Each structure stands twice: as structure tokens, then as C-alpha cells.
Amino acid sequence: MEDLYGILEVSRDATQDDIKKAYRKLVKQYHPDAHPGDKDIEEKFKKINAAYSVLSDPDKRARYDQFGTTDSNSNPFGGMGGVDFGDLFGDLISQAFGGGFGGFGSSRRNTNSNSPRRGNDIEMVVNVTLLEAMKGISREIEVMKWETCQHCTGTGAKPGTKPETCSKCNGTGQVRQAQQSLLGQFVSITTCPDCHGTGKIIKEKCDECSGRGQVRKKHKLEVKIPAGVERNMRLRIPGAGEAGTNGGTAGDLYLIIDVGLDSNFERSGADLHTSLLLTYPQAVLGTEAEIKTLDGKTEKISVPAGTSHGQVLKVKGKGMPKLNSKTTGDLYAHVFIEIPTKLTEKQRELIKSLADEMKAPVSENKTGFTDWLKDKLFS
């Protein structure tokens, strides 16, 4: 069995975040849509998805780390040289007790490749704006995936013909070889070299799918993005993944939500943050200001007298909706006090009078640097 950590190019002590980052990087690099017709890339992509499905699940990962397999019913020594220890122990006990325990190794799981197999899951990124995440939207997306070939109904054989049972493995997809030793009989099980594990031999392949039984097609799908979704959230659409084989169920489609940034609002969970620009008199004396919400509406906000620069005012219930809830977050306005760069003569005199009243020394320069330079050059 190929090392799953090696497939994802991470170390065995990698964190779940490390595994997720590595997976997304490899998905972008090896996605079949970017390499149409490249069978090696398709196979690599399948391995990446299979490795991630194990290592992203703590229980499966723990079983894999301990036994080299994720199947809790599998023999934990299954990777040791192809030796079937279930058959070995069964033979030894059978020999010792006259065959009374001959069924000892019969619980080994069936690995016949003709059994139904569930289709692979698909992941894709869906970009939404912050406003779309607030309101929730319906979006048509396009998904490239494998589906059952309609030309051959999934058999892989040319219409009018059908696959034949492999004579070497009798349709099991596996060949067993028994070897006698001092400890008993060792049984090795390998994939049938003639049918490559399918149990069938296709003499005349389907022209549409080249014997695969599946074709890759683009599908359009209407999906609903609920209000309140957050960045990196995964939405599951059951049965919208790859088609199964041999009557197996289809995999699932997972949408990874990427919420874009907004120039006027910053999100923190269900809360929104924005800025509120006030003049000095408004901040000192207090006022009732207007503030725009994310949906474009205007809300009145009470600014108390003595509000300082950097102070935060709250508008209750005007944030983001909480996912699967009727409640919403709040909108927080961060106060910025506007300092005028140009004053009329009257404004300057009034501010000078205020400074004198407050005993606050100020500069006597009436002009900025540009005007000062002009006076020096042309006076």
C-alpha cells in the first residue's frame, strides 16, 4: 500500500491544518480539469483524494498509523508480505484440533473488485461576496465528474457484446497461491494479472469510454448557499459526486466557501465592523449620525457627547445572520475624528478663541508649508 503521507507530501506528525493546506495545494496542481486527457494526472488526483479522506479523519488516521489500513475489520498484519494470517492460523488450528475450527479465517473481508463501490467525493471552491454571504444565494455551478457510460451502460464492452468472466481468477479478481512451510500453509492473495482485479475480460471495448465504463462530463448544478456562511466552511451535497461502480452509490460534492473581502466592512464571526467619521464639534458635543449597513440601508446612531477617537459604538442586530439561526450579530462603528486641513479665516479665529479659552497653546502660523514657501519666494 502506497504511503498516504507521501501522497500528500506531509510528514507523519503533520497537523490537520498542515494536511488540509497540502491537500488544497495538490488539488489545484493535479485537478483533471487543468490536464484534460492525462490519465496519469487523473490517477494521481484519485490517490490524493483517497489519502485526504483517510488522513483528515482522526479515527481513520489513527487506524492507518497503527495498522497500515483504515478498515477496522481488516487483519492488522495485512501488509506483511502478502501473508494471509487468517488462513495460516485457521490451518494450524485445524491441524491441531482435527478441523473443528476450520472456519477461523473466514471472516476476512471480501475484496472482490466486482462488488459495488461508492463513487469518489468531489471538492470545489465557491466564491461569494460578503453581501451574498449575508443574504444567502442560489448559484449555478459547473462540475466535471465521472459518470456511467450510457453507450455501454457501464459494462465497458462494445454494445452487442458483454464482458466475459476471467478464466484465471473465475471472476474474483484475485488469485491465491498456497505455500507449505514448517509452520503450516501460507496463502498469498494477489490481483489477477489477466483482468487486473476486475474479474472480467473485455474483448471488444466500448468506443465511448474505451472500456472504462465511465465517461467524464460537465454537469450544471443549482446550489443554495445559506445566509451566514463563513470562509472555509464546507457544504455537503449528497450524491452529487463521482458515480459509483458496479451499482455502488455516488459520492458527495463538498463546496468550500470563500467569502471575499469588502472595502467598507470587516467581519468577525457574525459581527461586522466599519468606520464612522465625525467632526470635532460632533465628537465633543454629541450628535445623531447616519451610518450605512452592509445591505445599503441607513441607520441612525447616537453619538454621546465626549466621544473620543477610536471609540467603538454598537448598532445592535445589524451584523451577519448566524448560520441556521434566527439571530444576527451586531454592527460596530469605530470612530475617527476628522481633522480639517484647510480652514476659513472665521473658522481659524473661532478655534483660536477656543484654544485660548482652554489655555491650550497653539502655533501662530496661519498657513501650511506651501503657502509659507510662496510667501518666502515672492514677498
Coordinates of N, CA and C in Angstrom, one line a residue, residues 33-191:
D33 N -9.3 18.8 -14.6 CA -9.8 19.9 -15.5 C -8.6 20.7 -16.1
A34 N -7.5 20.8 -15.3 CA -6.4 21.5 -15.8 C -5.5 20.7 -16.7
H35 N -5.7 19.4 -16.8 CA -4.9 18.5 -17.6 C -5.8 17.5 -18.3
P36 N -6.7 18.0 -19.2 CA -7.6 17.1 -19.9 C -7.0 16.0 -20.7
G37 N -7.5 14.8 -20.5 CA -7.0 13.6 -21.2 C -5.8 13.0 -20.6
D38 N -5.2 13.5 -19.5 CA -4.0 13.0 -18.9 C -4.4 11.9 -17.9
K39 N -4.3 10.6 -18.3 CA -4.7 9.6 -17.4 C -3.8 9.5 -16.1
D40 N -2.5 9.8 -16.2 CA -1.7 9.8 -15.1 C -2.1 10.8 -14.0
I41 N -2.5 12.0 -14.5 CA -3.0 13.0 -13.6 C -4.3 12.6 -12.9
E42 N -5.2 12.0 -13.7 CA -6.4 11.5 -13.1 C -6.2 10.5 -12.0
E43 N -5.2 9.6 -12.2 CA -4.9 8.6 -11.2 C -4.3 9.2 -10.0
K44 N -3.4 10.2 -10.2 CA -2.8 10.9 -9.1 C -3.8 11.7 -8.3
F45 N -4.8 12.3 -9.0 CA -5.9 13.0 -8.4 C -6.7 12.1 -7.5
K46 N -7.0 10.9 -8.0 CA -7.8 10.0 -7.2 C -7.0 9.6 -5.9
K47 N -5.7 9.4 -6.0 CA -4.9 9.0 -4.9 C -4.9 10.1 -3.9
I48 N -4.8 11.3 -4.3 CA -4.8 12.5 -3.4 C -6.1 12.6 -2.6
N49 N -7.2 12.4 -3.3 CA -8.5 12.4 -2.6 C -8.6 11.3 -1.6
A50 N -8.2 10.1 -2.1 CA -8.3 8.9 -1.2 C -7.4 9.1 0.1
A51 N -6.2 9.6 -0.1 CA -5.3 9.9 1.0 C -5.9 10.9 2.0
Y52 N -6.5 12.0 1.4 CA -7.0 13.0 2.3 C -8.3 12.5 3.0
S53 N -9.1 11.6 2.4 CA -10.3 11.1 3.1 C -9.9 10.3 4.3
V54 N -8.7 9.7 4.3 CA -8.2 9.0 5.5 C -7.5 9.9 6.5
L55 N -6.6 10.7 6.1 CA -5.8 11.5 7.0 C -6.5 12.7 7.6
S56 N -7.6 13.1 7.0 CA -8.4 14.2 7.5 C -9.4 13.7 8.6
D57 N -9.5 12.4 8.7 CA -10.4 11.8 9.7 C -9.6 11.3 10.8
P58 N -9.7 11.8 12.0 CA -8.8 11.4 13.1 C -8.9 9.9 13.4
D59 N -10.1 9.3 13.3 CA -10.3 7.8 13.6 C -9.6 7.0 12.5
K60 N -9.9 7.3 11.3 CA -9.2 6.6 10.2 C -7.7 6.8 10.2
R61 N -7.3 8.0 10.5 CA -5.8 8.2 10.6 C -5.1 7.4 11.6
A62 N -5.8 7.3 12.8 CA -5.3 6.5 13.9 C -5.2 5.0 13.5
R63 N -6.2 4.5 12.9 CA -6.1 3.1 12.4 C -5.0 2.9 11.4
Y64 N -4.9 3.9 10.5 CA -3.9 3.8 9.5 C -2.5 3.8 10.1
D65 N -2.3 4.7 11.0 CA -1.0 4.8 11.7 C -0.6 3.5 12.4
Q66 N -1.6 2.9 13.0 CA -1.4 1.7 13.8 C -1.3 0.4 13.0
F67 N -2.2 0.3 12.0 CA -2.3 -1.0 11.3 C -1.9 -0.9 9.8
G68 N -1.8 0.3 9.3 CA -1.5 0.5 7.8 C -2.7 0.3 7.0
T69 N -3.9 0.4 7.6 CA -5.2 0.2 6.9 C -6.2 1.0 7.7
T70 N -7.3 1.3 7.0 CA -8.4 2.1 7.7 C -9.6 1.2 8.0
D71 N -9.6 0.0 7.6 CA -10.7 -0.9 7.7 C -10.6 -1.6 9.1
S72 N -11.5 -1.3 10.0 CA -11.4 -1.9 11.4 C -11.6 -3.4 11.4
N73 N -12.2 -4.0 10.3 CA -12.4 -5.4 10.2 C -11.2 -6.1 9.5
S74 N -10.3 -5.3 9.0 CA -9.2 -5.9 8.3 C -8.2 -6.5 9.2
N75 N -7.4 -7.5 8.7 CA -6.3 -8.1 9.5 C -5.2 -7.0 9.7
P76 N -4.8 -6.7 10.9 CA -3.8 -5.6 11.1 C -2.5 -6.0 10.5
F77 N -2.3 -7.2 10.2 CA -1.0 -7.6 9.6 C -1.1 -7.8 8.1
G78 N -2.1 -7.2 7.5 CA -2.4 -7.5 6.1 C -1.2 -7.0 5.2
G79 N -0.4 -6.1 5.6 CA 0.7 -5.6 4.8 C 2.0 -6.3 4.8
M80 N 2.0 -7.5 5.6 CA 3.3 -8.2 5.8 C 3.5 -9.2 4.7
G81 N 4.0 -8.8 3.6 CA 4.5 -9.7 2.6 C 3.4 -10.5 1.9
G82 N 2.1 -10.1 2.0 CA 1.0 -10.7 1.3 C 0.6 -12.0 2.1
V83 N 1.1 -12.3 3.3 CA 0.7 -13.5 4.0 C -0.7 -13.3 4.6
D84 N -1.6 -14.2 4.4 CA -2.9 -14.2 4.9 C -2.9 -14.9 6.3
F85 N -2.7 -14.2 7.4 CA -2.5 -14.8 8.7 C -3.8 -15.5 9.2
G86 N -5.0 -15.0 8.6 CA -6.2 -15.6 9.0 C -6.2 -17.1 8.5
D87 N -5.8 -17.3 7.2 CA -5.8 -18.7 6.7 C -4.7 -19.5 7.4
L88 N -3.5 -18.8 7.8 CA -2.5 -19.5 8.4 C -2.9 -20.1 9.8
F89 N -3.5 -19.2 10.6 CA -4.0 -19.6 11.9 C -5.1 -20.6 11.8
G90 N -5.9 -20.5 10.8 CA -7.0 -21.4 10.6 C -6.5 -22.8 10.3
D91 N -5.4 -22.8 9.4 CA -4.8 -24.1 9.1 C -4.2 -24.8 10.3
L92 N -3.4 -24.0 11.1 CA -2.8 -24.5 12.2 C -3.7 -25.1 13.3
I93 N -4.8 -24.3 13.5 CA -5.8 -24.8 14.5 C -6.5 -26.0 14.0
S94 N -6.8 -26.0 12.6 CA -7.5 -27.1 12.0 C -6.6 -28.3 12.2
Q95 N -5.3 -28.2 11.9 CA -4.4 -29.3 12.1 C -4.4 -29.8 13.5
A96 N -4.4 -28.9 14.4 CA -4.2 -29.3 15.8 C -5.5 -29.9 16.4
F97 N -6.7 -29.5 15.9 CA -7.9 -29.9 16.5 C -8.8 -30.7 15.5
G98 N -8.2 -31.2 14.5 CA -8.9 -32.1 13.6 C -9.9 -31.4 12.7
G99 N -9.7 -30.2 12.5 CA -10.6 -29.5 11.5 C -11.8 -28.9 12.2
G100 N -11.9 -29.0 13.5 CA -13.1 -28.4 14.2 C -13.2 -26.9 14.2
F101 N -12.0 -26.2 13.9 CA -12.0 -24.8 13.8 C -11.6 -24.3 12.4
G102 N -12.0 -25.1 11.4 CA -11.6 -24.8 10.0 C -12.1 -23.5 9.5
G103 N -13.1 -22.9 10.1 CA -13.6 -21.6 9.6 C -13.0 -20.4 10.3
F104 N -11.9 -20.6 10.9 CA -11.2 -19.5 11.7 C -11.0 -18.3 10.9
G105 N -10.5 -18.4 9.7 CA -10.0 -17.3 8.8 C -11.1 -16.8 7.9
S106 N -12.3 -17.3 8.1 CA -13.4 -17.0 7.1 C -14.0 -15.6 7.2
S107 N -13.6 -14.8 8.3 CA -14.2 -13.5 8.5 C -13.5 -12.4 7.7
R108 N -12.4 -12.8 7.0 CA -11.6 -11.8 6.2 C -12.6 -11.2 5.2
R109 N -12.5 -9.8 5.1 CA -13.4 -9.1 4.2 C -13.3 -9.4 2.8
N110 N -14.3 -9.3 2.1 CA -14.3 -9.6 0.6 C -13.8 -8.5 -0.1
T111 N -12.7 -8.7 -0.9 CA -12.0 -7.7 -1.6 C -12.3 -7.8 -3.1
N112 N -13.4 -8.6 -3.5 CA -13.7 -8.8 -4.9 C -14.0 -7.4 -5.5
S113 N -13.3 -7.1 -6.6 CA -13.5 -5.8 -7.2 C -14.8 -5.7 -7.9
N114 N -15.6 -6.8 -8.1 CA -16.9 -6.7 -8.7 C -18.0 -6.3 -7.7
S115 N -17.6 -6.1 -6.5 CA -18.6 -5.7 -5.5 C -18.9 -4.2 -5.7
P116 N -20.1 -3.7 -5.3 CA -20.4 -2.3 -5.5 C -19.4 -1.4 -4.8
R117 N -19.0 -0.3 -5.5 CA -18.1 0.6 -4.9 C -18.6 2.0 -5.0
R118 N -18.6 2.7 -3.9 CA -19.1 4.1 -3.8 C -18.2 5.0 -4.6
G119 N -18.8 6.0 -5.3 CA -18.0 6.9 -6.1 C -17.2 7.9 -5.2
N120 N -16.2 8.5 -5.8 CA -15.3 9.4 -5.0 C -16.1 10.7 -4.7
D121 N -15.7 11.4 -3.6 CA -16.2 12.7 -3.3 C -15.5 13.7 -4.2
I122 N -16.1 14.9 -4.4 CA -15.5 16.0 -5.1 C -15.6 17.2 -4.2
E123 N -14.5 18.0 -4.3 CA -14.4 19.3 -3.6 C -14.2 20.4 -4.6
M124 N -14.9 21.5 -4.4 CA -14.7 22.6 -5.3 C -14.9 23.9 -4.5
V125 N -14.2 25.0 -4.9 CA -14.3 26.3 -4.2 C -15.4 27.1 -4.8
V126 N -16.3 27.7 -4.0 CA -17.3 28.6 -4.5 C -17.0 30.0 -3.9
N127 N -16.8 31.0 -4.7 CA -16.6 32.4 -4.2 C -17.9 33.2 -4.1
V128 N -18.1 33.8 -3.0 CA -19.2 34.7 -2.7 C -18.8 36.0 -2.1
T129 N -19.6 37.0 -2.3 CA -19.3 38.3 -1.7 C -19.8 38.3 -0.3
L130 N -19.3 39.3 0.5 CA -19.8 39.4 1.9 C -21.3 39.6 1.9
L131 N -21.8 40.4 1.0 CA -23.3 40.7 0.9 C -24.0 39.4 0.6
E132 N -23.5 38.6 -0.4 CA -24.1 37.3 -0.7 C -24.1 36.4 0.5
A133 N -23.0 36.4 1.3 CA -23.0 35.6 2.5 C -24.0 36.0 3.5
M134 N -24.3 37.3 3.5 CA -25.3 37.8 4.4 C -26.7 37.4 4.0
K135 N -27.0 37.5 2.8 CA -28.4 37.2 2.3 C -28.6 35.8 2.0
G136 N -27.6 35.0 1.6 CA -27.8 33.7 1.0 C -28.2 33.8 -0.4
I137 N -27.7 32.9 -1.2 CA -27.9 32.9 -2.7 C -28.1 31.5 -3.3
S138 N -28.7 31.5 -4.5 CA -28.7 30.3 -5.3 C -27.7 30.6 -6.4
R139 N -26.9 29.6 -6.7 CA -25.8 29.7 -7.7 C -25.7 28.5 -8.6
E140 N -25.6 28.7 -9.9 CA -25.4 27.6 -10.8 C -23.9 27.4 -10.9
I141 N -23.5 26.2 -10.7 CA -22.1 25.8 -10.8 C -21.9 24.7 -11.8
E142 N -20.7 24.6 -12.3 CA -20.3 23.5 -13.2 C -19.3 22.6 -12.6
V143 N -19.7 21.3 -12.7 CA -18.9 20.2 -12.0 C -18.4 19.2 -13.1
M144 N -17.1 19.0 -13.2 CA -16.6 17.9 -14.1 C -16.5 16.6 -13.2
K145 N -17.2 15.6 -13.7 CA -17.1 14.4 -12.9 C -17.3 13.1 -13.8
W146 N -16.9 12.0 -13.3 CA -17.1 10.7 -14.0 C -18.5 10.3 -13.8
E147 N -19.1 9.8 -14.9 CA -20.5 9.2 -14.8 C -20.6 7.9 -15.6
T148 N -21.6 7.1 -15.3 CA -21.7 5.9 -16.0 C -21.9 6.1 -17.5
C149 N -21.1 5.4 -18.3 CA -21.2 5.5 -19.8 C -22.6 5.0 -20.2
Q150 N -23.4 5.8 -20.9 CA -24.7 5.4 -21.3 C -24.6 4.5 -22.6
H151 N -23.5 4.6 -23.3 CA -23.4 3.9 -24.6 C -23.3 2.4 -24.3
C152 N -22.5 2.0 -23.2 CA -22.4 0.6 -22.8 C -23.0 0.3 -21.5
T153 N -23.8 1.2 -21.0 CA -24.5 1.1 -19.7 C -23.5 0.7 -18.6
G154 N -22.3 1.1 -18.7 CA -21.3 0.9 -17.6 C -20.5 -0.4 -17.7
T155 N -20.8 -1.2 -18.7 CA -20.1 -2.5 -18.8 C -18.7 -2.4 -19.3
G156 N -18.4 -1.3 -20.1 CA -17.1 -1.1 -20.7 C -17.0 -1.9 -22.0
A157 N -18.0 -2.7 -22.3 CA -17.9 -3.5 -23.5 C -18.7 -2.9 -24.7
K158 N -18.3 -3.1 -25.9 CA -19.0 -2.6 -27.1 C -20.4 -3.1 -27.1
P159 N -21.4 -2.2 -27.4 CA -22.8 -2.6 -27.4 C -23.0 -3.9 -28.3
G160 N -23.8 -4.8 -27.8 CA -23.9 -6.1 -28.5 C -23.0 -7.2 -28.0
T161 N -22.0 -6.8 -27.3 CA -21.1 -7.7 -26.6 C -21.2 -7.6 -25.1
K162 N -20.6 -8.4 -24.4 CA -20.5 -8.3 -22.9 C -19.2 -8.8 -22.4
P163 N -18.8 -8.4 -21.3 CA -17.6 -8.9 -20.7 C -17.7 -10.3 -20.3
E164 N -16.6 -11.0 -20.4 CA -16.6 -12.4 -20.1 C -15.9 -12.6 -18.7
T165 N -16.3 -13.7 -18.0 CA -15.7 -14.0 -16.7 C -14.3 -14.4 -16.9
C166 N -13.4 -13.8 -16.2 CA -11.9 -14.2 -16.3 C -11.7 -15.6 -15.9
S167 N -11.1 -16.4 -16.8 CA -10.9 -17.8 -16.5 C -9.8 -18.0 -15.5
K168 N -8.9 -17.1 -15.3 CA -7.8 -17.3 -14.4 C -8.2 -17.2 -13.0
C169 N -9.1 -16.2 -12.7 CA -9.5 -16.0 -11.3 C -10.9 -16.4 -11.0
N170 N -11.6 -16.9 -12.1 CA -13.0 -17.2 -12.0 C -13.9 -16.1 -11.6
G171 N -13.5 -14.9 -12.0 CA -14.4 -13.7 -11.7 C -14.1 -13.1 -10.3
T172 N -13.2 -13.6 -9.5 CA -13.0 -13.0 -8.2 C -12.1 -11.8 -8.3
G173 N -11.3 -11.6 -9.3 CA -10.4 -10.5 -9.4 C -9.1 -10.8 -8.7
Q174 N -9.0 -12.0 -8.0 CA -7.8 -12.3 -7.2 C -7.3 -13.7 -7.5
V175 N -6.1 -13.9 -7.3 CA -5.5 -15.3 -7.4 C -4.8 -15.6 -6.1
R176 N -5.0 -16.8 -5.7 CA -4.5 -17.3 -4.4 C -3.4 -18.3 -4.7
Q177 N -2.3 -18.2 -4.0 CA -1.2 -19.1 -4.1 C -0.9 -19.7 -2.7
A178 N -0.9 -21.0 -2.6 CA -0.6 -21.6 -1.3 C 0.8 -22.2 -1.3
Q179 N 1.5 -21.9 -0.2 CA 2.8 -22.5 0.0 C 2.9 -23.2 1.4
Q180 N 3.5 -24.3 1.4 CA 3.6 -25.1 2.6 C 4.9 -24.8 3.3
S181 N 4.9 -24.6 4.6 CA 6.1 -24.4 5.4 C 6.0 -25.2 6.7
L182 N 7.0 -25.1 7.5 CA 7.1 -25.8 8.8 C 6.0 -25.4 9.7
L183 N 5.6 -24.1 9.6 CA 4.5 -23.6 10.4 C 3.1 -23.8 9.9
G184 N 3.0 -24.3 8.7 CA 1.7 -24.6 8.1 C 1.7 -24.0 6.7
Q185 N 0.5 -23.7 6.3 CA 0.3 -23.3 4.9 C 0.1 -21.8 4.9
F186 N 1.0 -21.1 4.1 CA 0.9 -19.7 3.9 C 0.1 -19.5 2.6
V187 N -0.9 -18.5 2.6 CA -1.7 -18.2 1.4 C -1.4 -16.8 1.1
S188 N -0.9 -16.5 -0.1 CA -0.8 -15.2 -0.6 C -1.9 -14.9 -1.6
I189 N -2.4 -13.7 -1.5 CA -3.5 -13.3 -2.4 C -3.1 -12.1 -3.2
T190 N -3.1 -12.1 -4.5 CA -2.6 -11.0 -5.3 C -3.7 -10.7 -6.4
T191 N -3.6 -9.5 -7.0 CA -4.5 -9.1 -8.0 C -4.3 -9.9 -9.2

